[in-house]
XYZ file of C-alpha atoms in Angstrom:
644
model
C 7.321 -0.332 -7.613
C 10.923 0.083 -7.082
C 13.155 1.462 -4.378
C 15.769 4.147 -3.993
C 19.327 2.973 -4.410
C 21.610 2.924 -1.396
C 25.084 4.414 -1.052
C 28.039 2.293 -2.072
C 29.987 3.113 1.064
C 32.487 5.069 -0.980
C 32.702 8.761 -1.806
C 35.238 10.318 -4.104
C 36.911 13.520 -3.079
C 38.050 14.734 0.321
C 35.561 16.562 2.566
C 36.786 19.743 4.147
C 37.446 19.953 7.856
C 34.230 20.469 9.810
C 32.112 19.035 7.000
C 29.308 16.622 7.921
C 30.510 14.234 5.220
C 33.520 12.613 6.855
C 32.611 8.970 6.131
C 34.256 6.098 7.897
C 37.006 4.405 5.940
C 34.990 1.553 4.463
C 36.250 -0.811 1.842
C 34.655 -0.087 -1.519
C 33.026 -3.173 -3.039
C 32.500 -2.736 -6.785
C 30.249 -5.798 -7.031
C 27.657 -4.091 -4.834
C 27.629 -1.160 -7.216
C 27.056 -3.720 -9.970
C 24.285 -5.354 -7.964
C 22.407 -2.080 -8.101
C 22.442 -2.399 -11.896
C 21.034 -5.922 -11.628
C 18.139 -4.432 -9.661
C 17.435 -1.283 -11.696
C 17.326 -2.940 -15.149
C 14.338 -5.218 -14.339
C 12.574 -2.223 -12.796
C 13.013 -0.292 -16.052
C 11.852 -3.250 -18.128
C 8.714 -4.014 -16.142
C 7.705 -0.365 -15.965
C 8.270 0.033 -19.703
C 5.803 -2.824 -20.265
C 7.963 -5.870 -21.064
C 5.649 -8.768 -20.216
C 8.418 -11.352 -19.850
C 9.657 -9.756 -16.629
C 6.418 -9.546 -14.606
C 8.401 -9.536 -11.356
C 10.783 -6.752 -12.334
C 9.346 -4.712 -9.473
C 11.285 -6.933 -7.034
C 14.195 -4.606 -7.670
C 12.802 -2.764 -4.666
C 13.645 -5.716 -2.475
C 17.184 -5.964 -3.780
C 17.721 -2.267 -3.130
C 16.307 -2.521 0.378
C 18.766 -5.291 1.246
C 21.648 -3.242 -0.179
C 20.545 -0.210 1.812
C 20.267 -2.186 5.016
C 23.752 -3.589 4.535
C 25.542 -0.377 3.657
C 23.810 1.888 6.154
C 24.469 -0.605 8.946
C 28.156 -0.740 7.996
C 28.429 3.050 7.988
C 26.673 3.503 11.324
C 28.477 0.685 13.147
C 31.861 1.717 11.771
C 31.298 5.286 12.978
C 30.203 3.976 16.370
C 33.307 1.821 16.683
C 35.447 4.883 16.008
C 33.392 6.958 18.437
C 32.465 9.395 15.696
C 28.813 8.703 14.949
C 26.619 11.808 15.041
C 22.929 11.832 14.148
C 23.140 15.309 12.635
C 25.950 14.252 10.332
C 24.097 11.089 9.332
C 20.902 12.979 8.471
C 22.846 15.647 6.589
C 24.523 12.967 4.486
C 21.152 11.427 3.691
C 19.760 14.733 2.496
C 22.830 15.464 0.384
C 22.535 12.018 -1.151
C 18.822 12.143 -1.922
C 17.551 15.695 -1.854
C 18.989 17.634 -4.804
C 18.212 15.119 -7.546
C 14.814 14.250 -6.072
C 13.648 17.813 -5.704
C 14.912 18.742 -9.166
C 12.807 15.902 -10.568
C 9.754 17.049 -8.601
C 10.073 20.618 -9.855
C 10.524 19.443 -13.449
C 7.489 17.140 -13.298
C 5.290 19.937 -11.986
C 6.511 22.346 -14.664
C 5.885 19.805 -17.430
C 2.545 18.910 -15.892
C 1.273 22.446 -16.372
C 1.265 21.800 -20.116
C 0.260 18.130 -20.295
C -2.080 17.441 -17.365
C -5.768 18.103 -16.895
C -6.975 20.334 -14.044
C -8.468 17.246 -12.408
C -4.974 15.711 -12.197
C -3.491 18.519 -10.155
C -4.880 17.997 -6.653
C -3.380 14.502 -6.599
C -0.084 15.591 -8.168
C 0.459 18.590 -5.905
C -0.298 16.523 -2.791
C 2.041 13.766 -3.966
C 4.794 16.312 -4.682
C 4.556 17.771 -1.180
C 4.605 14.371 0.492
C 7.450 13.225 -1.772
C 9.531 16.300 -0.979
C 9.048 15.510 2.697
C 9.948 11.819 2.197
C 6.482 10.626 3.167
C 5.165 9.488 -0.229
C 4.606 5.921 0.931
C 2.251 7.145 3.644
C 0.439 9.372 1.143
C -0.136 6.606 -1.397
C -1.138 4.124 1.294
C -3.781 6.562 2.536
C -5.056 7.791 -0.830
C -4.521 5.111 -3.464
C -7.614 2.947 -3.842
C -8.626 0.158 -6.177
C -9.634 2.549 -8.939
C -6.397 4.567 -8.954
C -4.665 4.529 -12.326
C -1.210 3.454 -11.205
C 0.276 3.646 -14.694
C -0.327 7.391 -14.857
C 0.440 8.481 -11.280
C 3.488 10.617 -11.994
C 5.105 10.389 -8.555
C 3.999 6.934 -7.453
C 7.599 5.691 -7.599
C 8.634 8.030 -4.786
C 6.900 5.802 -2.217
C 10.143 3.858 -1.843
C 12.116 7.006 -1.057
C 9.725 7.814 1.747
C 9.995 4.327 3.173
C 13.795 4.351 3.126
C 13.985 7.807 4.634
C 11.774 6.626 7.474
C 14.212 3.753 7.926
C 17.098 6.247 8.015
C 15.214 8.322 10.574
C 14.528 5.524 13.067
C 17.304 2.999 12.431
C 20.264 4.948 13.853
C 18.226 5.780 16.956
C 17.472 2.070 17.296
C 21.174 1.174 17.019
C 22.139 3.878 19.508
C 19.648 2.408 21.992
C 20.956 -1.112 21.392
C 24.561 0.026 21.784
C 23.666 1.687 25.080
C 21.476 -0.978 26.707
C 22.533 -4.147 24.885
C 26.178 -3.582 23.945
C 27.510 -6.213 21.601
C 24.004 -7.498 20.816
C 23.409 -5.504 17.644
C 22.967 -8.595 15.459
C 20.487 -10.141 17.885
C 18.464 -6.920 18.080
C 18.432 -6.465 14.304
C 17.453 -10.100 13.821
C 14.625 -9.859 16.353
C 13.275 -6.671 14.765
C 13.508 -8.293 11.335
C 11.639 -11.391 12.517
C 8.804 -9.271 13.917
C 8.657 -7.316 10.655
C 8.521 -10.527 8.617
C 5.572 -11.783 10.676
C 3.804 -8.439 10.154
C 4.572 -8.701 6.453
C 3.000 -12.167 6.187
C -0.157 -11.034 7.965
C -0.600 -7.777 6.059
C 0.247 -9.313 2.674
C -2.765 -11.587 3.001
C -5.213 -9.264 4.775
C -4.137 -5.671 4.018
C -1.996 -5.880 0.858
C -1.782 -2.144 0.308
C -0.425 -1.539 3.810
C 1.991 -4.445 3.355
C 3.321 -2.921 0.155
C 3.757 0.684 1.270
C 4.586 0.693 4.980
C 7.920 0.306 6.762
C 6.838 -2.280 9.392
C 6.150 -4.864 6.664
C 9.295 -3.973 4.696
C 11.824 -3.529 7.513
C 12.777 -7.220 7.459
C 14.415 -6.721 4.061
C 16.539 -3.873 5.371
C 17.253 -5.914 8.503
C 18.462 -8.783 6.319
C 21.113 -6.499 4.870
C 21.931 -5.287 8.380
C 22.529 -8.866 9.541
C 24.974 -9.418 6.687
C 26.791 -6.231 7.739
C 27.049 -7.650 11.273
C 28.691 -10.802 9.935
C 25.738 -13.095 10.564
C 25.806 -16.218 8.430
C 28.055 -19.195 7.791
C 31.721 -18.302 7.388
C 32.932 -20.082 4.281
C 36.645 -20.118 3.517
C 36.435 -21.776 0.105
C 36.388 -19.156 -2.661
C 34.782 -21.690 -4.995
C 31.928 -22.296 -2.557
C 31.472 -18.549 -2.046
C 31.360 -18.079 -5.805
C 28.660 -20.749 -6.118
C 26.548 -19.139 -3.393
C 26.873 -15.681 -4.963
C 25.922 -17.089 -8.373
C 22.955 -18.818 -6.754
C 21.941 -15.451 -5.303
C 21.952 -13.874 -8.758
C 19.941 -16.818 -10.073
C 17.366 -16.313 -7.311
C 16.986 -12.654 -8.296
C 16.613 -13.629 -11.954
C 14.023 -16.285 -11.069
C 12.072 -13.750 -9.027
C 12.012 -11.336 -11.963
C 10.456 -13.863 -14.350
C 8.344 -15.912 -11.899
C 6.788 -13.489 -9.401
C 3.649 -11.688 -10.571
C 1.656 -8.798 -9.094
C -1.133 -11.256 -8.270
C 0.979 -13.008 -5.621
C 0.813 -11.994 -1.950
C 3.544 -9.400 -1.547
C 6.018 -8.710 -0.018
C 5.695 -11.929 2.008
C 6.419 -14.614 1.128
C 7.309 -13.800 -2.493
C 9.932 -11.137 -1.699
C 11.985 -13.662 0.300
C 13.330 -15.008 -2.992
C 15.019 -11.830 -4.316
C 15.905 -10.577 -0.834
C 17.754 -13.751 0.126
C 19.346 -13.755 -3.314
C 20.662 -10.230 -2.783
C 21.916 -11.182 0.690
C 23.862 -14.122 -0.766
C 25.513 -11.888 -3.356
C 26.499 -9.337 -0.727
C 27.722 -11.950 1.755
C 29.681 -14.166 -0.635
C 30.163 -12.171 -3.832
C 33.518 -10.538 -3.106
C 35.188 -13.039 -5.443
C 34.284 -15.522 -8.120
C 32.333 -15.299 -11.391
C 29.507 -13.227 -9.913
C 31.987 -10.649 -8.637
C 33.719 -10.491 -12.003
C 30.423 -9.995 -13.843
C 29.102 -7.383 -11.434
C 32.410 -5.502 -11.435
C 32.460 -4.951 -15.200
C 32.689 -1.233 -15.969
C 29.389 -0.969 -17.920
C 27.512 -2.803 -15.165
C 29.030 -0.625 -12.446
C 28.253 2.505 -14.448
C 24.570 1.607 -14.617
C 24.652 0.923 -10.898
C 26.336 4.260 -10.268
C 23.592 6.210 -12.034
C 20.796 3.964 -10.740
C 19.375 6.420 -8.199
C 19.016 9.219 -10.749
C 17.770 6.729 -13.338
C 15.110 5.542 -10.936
C 14.015 9.106 -10.202
C 13.504 9.994 -13.857
C 12.396 6.724 -15.459
C 8.854 6.726 -14.094
C 7.926 10.330 -15.039
C 9.367 9.752 -18.524
C 7.245 6.641 -19.010
C 4.127 8.158 -17.471
C 4.268 11.330 -19.570
C 4.548 9.117 -22.660
C 1.510 7.094 -21.553
C -0.485 10.209 -20.802
C 0.020 11.407 -24.336
C -0.070 8.164 -26.335
C -1.625 5.374 -24.248
C -0.617 2.780 -21.693
C 0.604 0.036 -24.045
C 3.678 1.073 -26.095
C 4.996 -1.189 -28.842
C 8.311 -3.050 -28.512
C 10.598 -0.412 -29.969
C 8.901 2.326 -28.013
C 9.506 0.302 -24.845
C 13.171 0.011 -25.773
C 13.265 3.764 -26.379
C 11.708 4.482 -22.987
C 14.351 2.364 -21.244
C 17.125 4.101 -23.186
C 15.662 7.546 -22.450
C 15.540 6.674 -18.750
C 19.213 5.702 -18.712
C 20.177 8.871 -20.571
C 18.154 11.034 -18.195
C 19.688 9.196 -15.250
C 23.194 9.841 -16.542
C 22.486 13.537 -17.121
C 20.982 13.862 -13.664
C 23.897 12.029 -12.043
C 26.621 14.099 -13.670
C 24.809 17.447 -13.743
C 22.874 17.387 -10.450
C 23.475 14.488 -8.087
C 27.280 14.429 -7.905
C 27.945 18.198 -8.161
C 25.364 18.955 -5.465
C 26.730 16.269 -3.185
C 30.291 17.481 -3.709
C 29.299 21.081 -2.974
C 27.519 20.077 0.200
C 30.627 18.313 1.443
C 32.025 21.724 2.222
C 28.993 22.925 4.158
C 28.230 22.805 7.872
C 25.344 20.878 9.400
C 23.317 24.012 9.969
C 23.684 25.209 6.417
C 22.739 21.811 5.014
C 19.600 21.743 7.143
C 18.742 25.319 6.179
C 19.050 24.345 2.532
C 16.814 21.337 3.113
C 14.128 23.341 4.885
C 14.257 26.147 2.336
C 14.068 23.766 -0.614
C 11.112 21.969 0.921
C 9.282 25.258 1.498
C 9.866 26.340 -2.104
C 8.560 23.043 -3.456
C 5.452 23.249 -1.304
C 4.755 26.773 -2.553
C 5.386 25.695 -6.151
C 2.989 22.752 -5.813
C 0.236 24.922 -4.343
C 0.757 27.621 -6.973
C 0.707 25.117 -9.831
C -2.473 23.555 -8.470
C -4.114 26.981 -8.469
C -2.798 27.905 -11.922
C -3.568 24.633 -13.741
C -7.321 25.201 -14.374
C -6.640 28.358 -16.343
C -4.332 26.461 -18.721
C -6.783 23.666 -19.565
C -10.362 24.872 -19.831
C -11.870 23.029 -22.830
C -15.182 21.112 -22.579
C -13.477 17.726 -22.136
C -11.228 19.102 -19.409
C -14.228 20.557 -17.587
C -16.037 17.211 -17.803
C -12.975 15.477 -16.345
C -13.057 17.892 -13.408
C -16.740 17.125 -12.849
C -16.055 13.386 -12.807
C -13.140 13.892 -10.449
C -15.352 15.862 -8.086
C -17.828 12.974 -8.063
C -15.231 10.446 -6.929
C -16.324 10.224 -3.291
C -20.001 9.986 -4.213
C -19.095 7.239 -6.665
C -17.239 5.236 -4.009
C -20.092 5.437 -1.516
C -23.225 5.513 -3.675
C -22.319 3.465 -6.718
C -19.896 0.964 -5.190
C -20.504 1.035 -1.417
C -16.748 0.660 -0.938
C -15.711 -0.744 2.397
C -19.160 -2.205 2.952
C -20.241 -4.359 0.021
C -17.241 -3.878 -2.252
C -13.552 -4.360 -1.566
C -11.098 -7.058 -0.567
C -13.543 -7.974 2.216
C -17.238 -7.163 2.630
C -19.801 -7.211 5.427
C -21.530 -10.394 4.389
C -24.402 -10.191 6.875
C -25.300 -6.662 5.754
C -24.784 -7.155 2.033
C -26.564 -10.507 1.778
C -29.259 -9.979 4.418
C -32.183 -12.388 3.801
C -35.410 -10.701 2.710
C -39.082 -11.577 2.864
C -39.285 -11.587 -0.916
C -39.181 -14.851 -2.830
C -37.379 -13.373 -5.814
C -34.055 -12.227 -4.363
C -31.316 -11.163 -6.765
C -27.555 -11.208 -6.117
C -25.090 -9.129 -8.128
C -21.839 -11.074 -7.778
C -18.354 -10.350 -9.081
C -15.555 -7.814 -9.071
C -15.578 -4.039 -9.509
C -17.369 -4.491 -12.838
C -20.265 -6.023 -10.946
C -20.090 -3.386 -8.223
C -20.401 -0.582 -10.775
C -23.790 -2.004 -11.861
C -25.359 -2.845 -8.488
C -26.884 0.571 -7.766
C -28.327 0.812 -11.279
C -29.846 -2.683 -11.033
C -31.363 -1.926 -7.609
C -32.891 1.319 -8.918
C -34.218 -0.302 -12.096
C -36.011 -3.050 -10.152
C -37.312 -1.457 -6.923
C -39.700 -4.381 -6.319
C -36.826 -6.890 -6.165
C -34.410 -7.478 -3.265
C -31.081 -6.850 -5.004
C -28.055 -7.949 -2.948
C -24.464 -6.945 -3.624
C -21.551 -9.348 -3.127
C -18.614 -7.819 -4.959
C -15.272 -8.938 -3.557
C -11.905 -8.409 -5.189
C -9.579 -11.316 -5.655
C -11.283 -13.956 -7.842
C -13.792 -14.362 -10.698
C -17.451 -15.054 -9.813
C -17.428 -18.731 -10.740
C -17.627 -21.964 -8.762
C -14.214 -23.370 -7.863
C -12.457 -20.042 -8.471
C -8.879 -19.566 -7.322
C -7.913 -16.393 -5.488
C -8.186 -14.675 -2.138
C -9.863 -16.522 0.733
C -12.399 -13.726 1.313
C -13.440 -13.686 -2.335
C -13.800 -17.469 -2.491
C -15.885 -17.420 0.700
C -18.212 -14.762 -0.741
C -18.651 -16.767 -3.946
C -19.409 -19.925 -1.996
C -21.960 -18.157 0.203
C -23.855 -16.717 -2.764
C -23.836 -19.946 -4.769
C -24.953 -21.974 -1.737
C -27.835 -19.578 -1.098
C -28.831 -19.787 -4.738
C -28.791 -23.583 -4.693
C -30.845 -23.591 -1.489
C -33.526 -21.403 -3.067
C -32.788 -18.154 -1.171
C -31.670 -16.397 -4.365
C -33.673 -16.652 -7.560
C -31.500 -14.708 -9.989
C -27.715 -14.204 -10.250
C -26.049 -11.383 -12.170
C -22.368 -12.170 -12.742
C -19.897 -9.558 -13.973
C -16.111 -9.245 -14.036
C -13.187 -8.333 -16.226
C -13.482 -11.708 -17.893
C -10.719 -13.574 -19.681
C -10.929 -16.368 -22.235
C -9.625 -18.795 -19.592
C -12.736 -18.104 -17.483
C -15.070 -19.612 -20.090
C -15.021 -23.286 -18.935
C -15.610 -22.479 -15.234
C -18.253 -19.907 -16.136
C -20.079 -22.411 -18.337
C -20.041 -25.030 -15.568
C -21.293 -22.485 -13.014
C -24.171 -21.373 -15.219
C -25.092 -24.970 -15.991
C -25.259 -25.949 -12.297
C -27.282 -22.895 -11.368
C -29.736 -23.420 -14.214
C -30.156 -27.072 -13.267
C -31.213 -25.854 -9.812
C -33.758 -23.469 -11.335
C -31.710 -20.296 -10.770
C -31.791 -17.659 -13.509
C -28.304 -16.456 -14.460
C -27.366 -13.314 -16.364
C -23.722 -12.847 -17.319
C -22.544 -9.348 -18.184
C -19.789 -9.536 -20.776
C -16.317 -8.012 -20.457
C -16.130 -4.219 -20.319
C -15.001 -1.953 -23.108
C -11.494 -0.854 -22.144
C -9.108 1.875 -23.175
C -5.354 2.263 -22.872
C -5.768 5.412 -20.827
C -8.263 7.208 -18.617
C -11.236 7.858 -20.885
C -11.790 11.522 -19.865
C -8.139 12.153 -20.709
C -8.556 10.498 -24.106
C -11.468 12.805 -24.870
C -9.446 15.842 -23.778
C -6.480 14.881 -25.964
C -8.758 14.181 -28.940
C -10.304 17.610 -28.419
C -6.910 19.304 -28.121
C -5.667 17.638 -31.309
C -9.013 17.961 -33.090
C -8.651 14.240 -33.854
C -11.717 12.093 -32.976
C -9.912 8.982 -34.300
C -7.594 9.196 -31.282
C -10.420 7.709 -29.185
C -10.758 4.516 -31.211
C -6.973 4.103 -31.522
C -6.719 3.790 -27.757
C -9.606 1.356 -27.396
C -8.408 -2.153 -26.507
C -9.978 -3.995 -29.424
C -7.777 -7.031 -28.648
C -10.321 -7.936 -25.952
C -13.263 -7.984 -28.361
C -12.949 -11.733 -29.238
C -13.473 -12.646 -25.561
C -17.026 -11.348 -25.870
C -18.097 -13.913 -28.473
C -16.275 -16.765 -26.691
C -18.087 -16.076 -23.427
C -21.431 -15.528 -25.133
C -21.245 -18.988 -26.681
C -20.219 -20.609 -23.372
C -22.996 -18.931 -21.385
C -25.860 -19.423 -23.821
C -25.006 -23.079 -24.411
C -25.099 -23.585 -20.626
C -28.577 -22.075 -20.477
C -27.768 -18.618 -19.184
C -28.515 -15.153 -20.505
C -25.618 -13.146 -21.885
C -25.514 -9.352 -22.217
C -22.694 -7.790 -24.196
C -21.331 -4.492 -22.901
C -19.377 -4.281 -26.145
C -22.544 -4.305 -28.274
C -24.195 -1.740 -26.006
C -21.300 0.690 -25.992
C -19.751 0.003 -29.405
C -22.483 -1.340 -31.702
C -21.314 -2.724 -34.997
C -22.699 -1.347 -38.246
C -21.430 -2.637 -41.558
C -18.498 -4.308 -39.812
C -17.388 -1.056 -38.196
C -17.822 -0.331 -34.499
C -18.691 3.180 -33.399
C -18.382 3.654 -29.658
C -20.404 5.955 -27.438
C -18.373 8.591 -25.678
C -20.963 10.242 -23.419
C -23.642 8.993 -21.063
C -27.135 10.496 -21.087
C -26.040 13.185 -18.592
C -23.511 14.540 -21.100
C -20.463 13.313 -19.158
C -17.914 10.733 -20.378
C -19.260 7.185 -20.292
C -16.205 5.990 -18.335
C -14.418 7.767 -15.507
C -11.256 5.630 -15.863
C -10.019 3.061 -18.374
C -13.100 0.819 -18.256
C -15.570 1.372 -15.419
C -18.892 2.999 -16.278
C -20.041 6.106 -14.481
C -23.212 5.731 -12.442
C -25.325 7.388 -15.134
C -23.749 5.229 -17.848
C -24.473 2.157 -15.712
C -28.107 3.287 -15.435
C -28.255 3.720 -19.220
C -26.822 0.239 -19.729
C -29.104 -1.499 -17.234
C -32.176 0.276 -18.606
C -31.355 -0.848 -22.135
C -30.233 -4.393 -21.236
C -32.979 -5.490 -18.789
C -30.587 -7.883 -16.971
C -33.278 -9.461 -14.756
C -35.288 -10.817 -17.638
C -35.532 -14.629 -17.313
C -32.776 -16.725 -18.839
C -33.613 -17.431 -22.429
C -32.974 -21.163 -22.567
C -32.792 -24.082 -20.212
C -30.475 -27.074 -20.593
């Protein structure tokens, strides 16, 4: 995700006497405004779906460093002049963020009444309330699980606003305390707090990645890095040529991060060090030289100027498109989505953000806070009302089925997947792989696509001891690369199989063509040891939540909409894996042939499970009943068909 853009330290116009917006006289640095453009463009590109910028989300880190720098300058300058007031600081933050943000929230909810399903509304209304109160990061940390469809969460991008607002809430209090008890030691205190945050970030990135991504303690080091630059920490270089080289190197580091970092890497630490240090170099040494000239160009500065509003609107624009047409737009559609985001950002900046901020310059603290409280109350009421009204606007059969599946979510997590116990980033190995007295133990090993089948396999074969070892982070093959917990689970299962404790392995994952060699070698070694191996082929996938696809097809009276959004590009992987597995002596079961059997060269896919509900509850995972249907038809514990 991406972050909210910080102030530039410059405000046009003259606040009236008594206004809370009397900023310190800070030098305006146009290259920092341009740096905001360098950050927002990759964010737009990666969110639009451009695969060549997989690390475009690191724009968040650039923005955090900018925020830390500028906010520290503002606070310390006010303190030096003896004019810092918490009330004024908080009022400025609301005037800067509130009007455009809350306008976006209201617009998204209004549009959602026409385009969303009733099952979407509990999540959207809760997210809107938390976002309006600048706590979205806490909300998504607490509620977003592995199965959440990030591409269609309309307000997911507001997590960064919540995190920065929490920084704005605590940071000035921290500096006030430092100024009182450790006068003149601001840089040391900021550096110490940043070091602690960086350590937390390293730990959480490897053991609790969701907390590391969303929470302030693991992100504060980036803001602290900007604060250190504002305090003058760093080598003082007099040569303009050397400064220009360092600033250019900083831009190069940001560019490298955009094309090199991927979502699979531990994040934010250590990967985010690359763009964060790059941004710090630009800020510290970019006041002159080629980088300054490039960043100070009028078009670049203009994009930076509208970057906050652009960020607010780009994600809802892209998500609404995906909700209607699918997750994977073509190239020109991606270009159009980026252009539409910039246009919406410009309209929001000129029509909402700047006029509202200018008007609030003339208001008193109390009035600003009354406006903030009143606006928040109205948004909360609107979210609750929309949540209550939504079901009456979408009441077709597909919409009702989507509601039923949504209501089953908690049962699915506990009954079908055993999340937090035998499925997740870590599992309770002793409980999930407890030795049994039987001599025909079975282990279902793999990712979420193995976890979705475990319950159905256990029910289908009540006389077998069916264990579940489904850990996220690596494929279920020997020698896999990935998270330490996942590799350890794989090793434990394979070792037990080789030692004779497990007689039959069922392997399932969202396979890729590159997995074929390692999968073939794994099957071959297991079969040589007398272990039966069944490999479940890659799942049938769609470009959007399957219940939503059915609802849209129903609304349009267009059944072909379902097949158009099926990801047929993954079909060839099925035959590649089947060949690799069967040649190695294993048994291969194709989910594709079960769900979308071919007749006369044409595939016709099932849409409903035997209980009359959609076969998938998201883009590819089977519902529990669909998993039971599949297991019953496939007989996965039949002996392997051939031996090497």
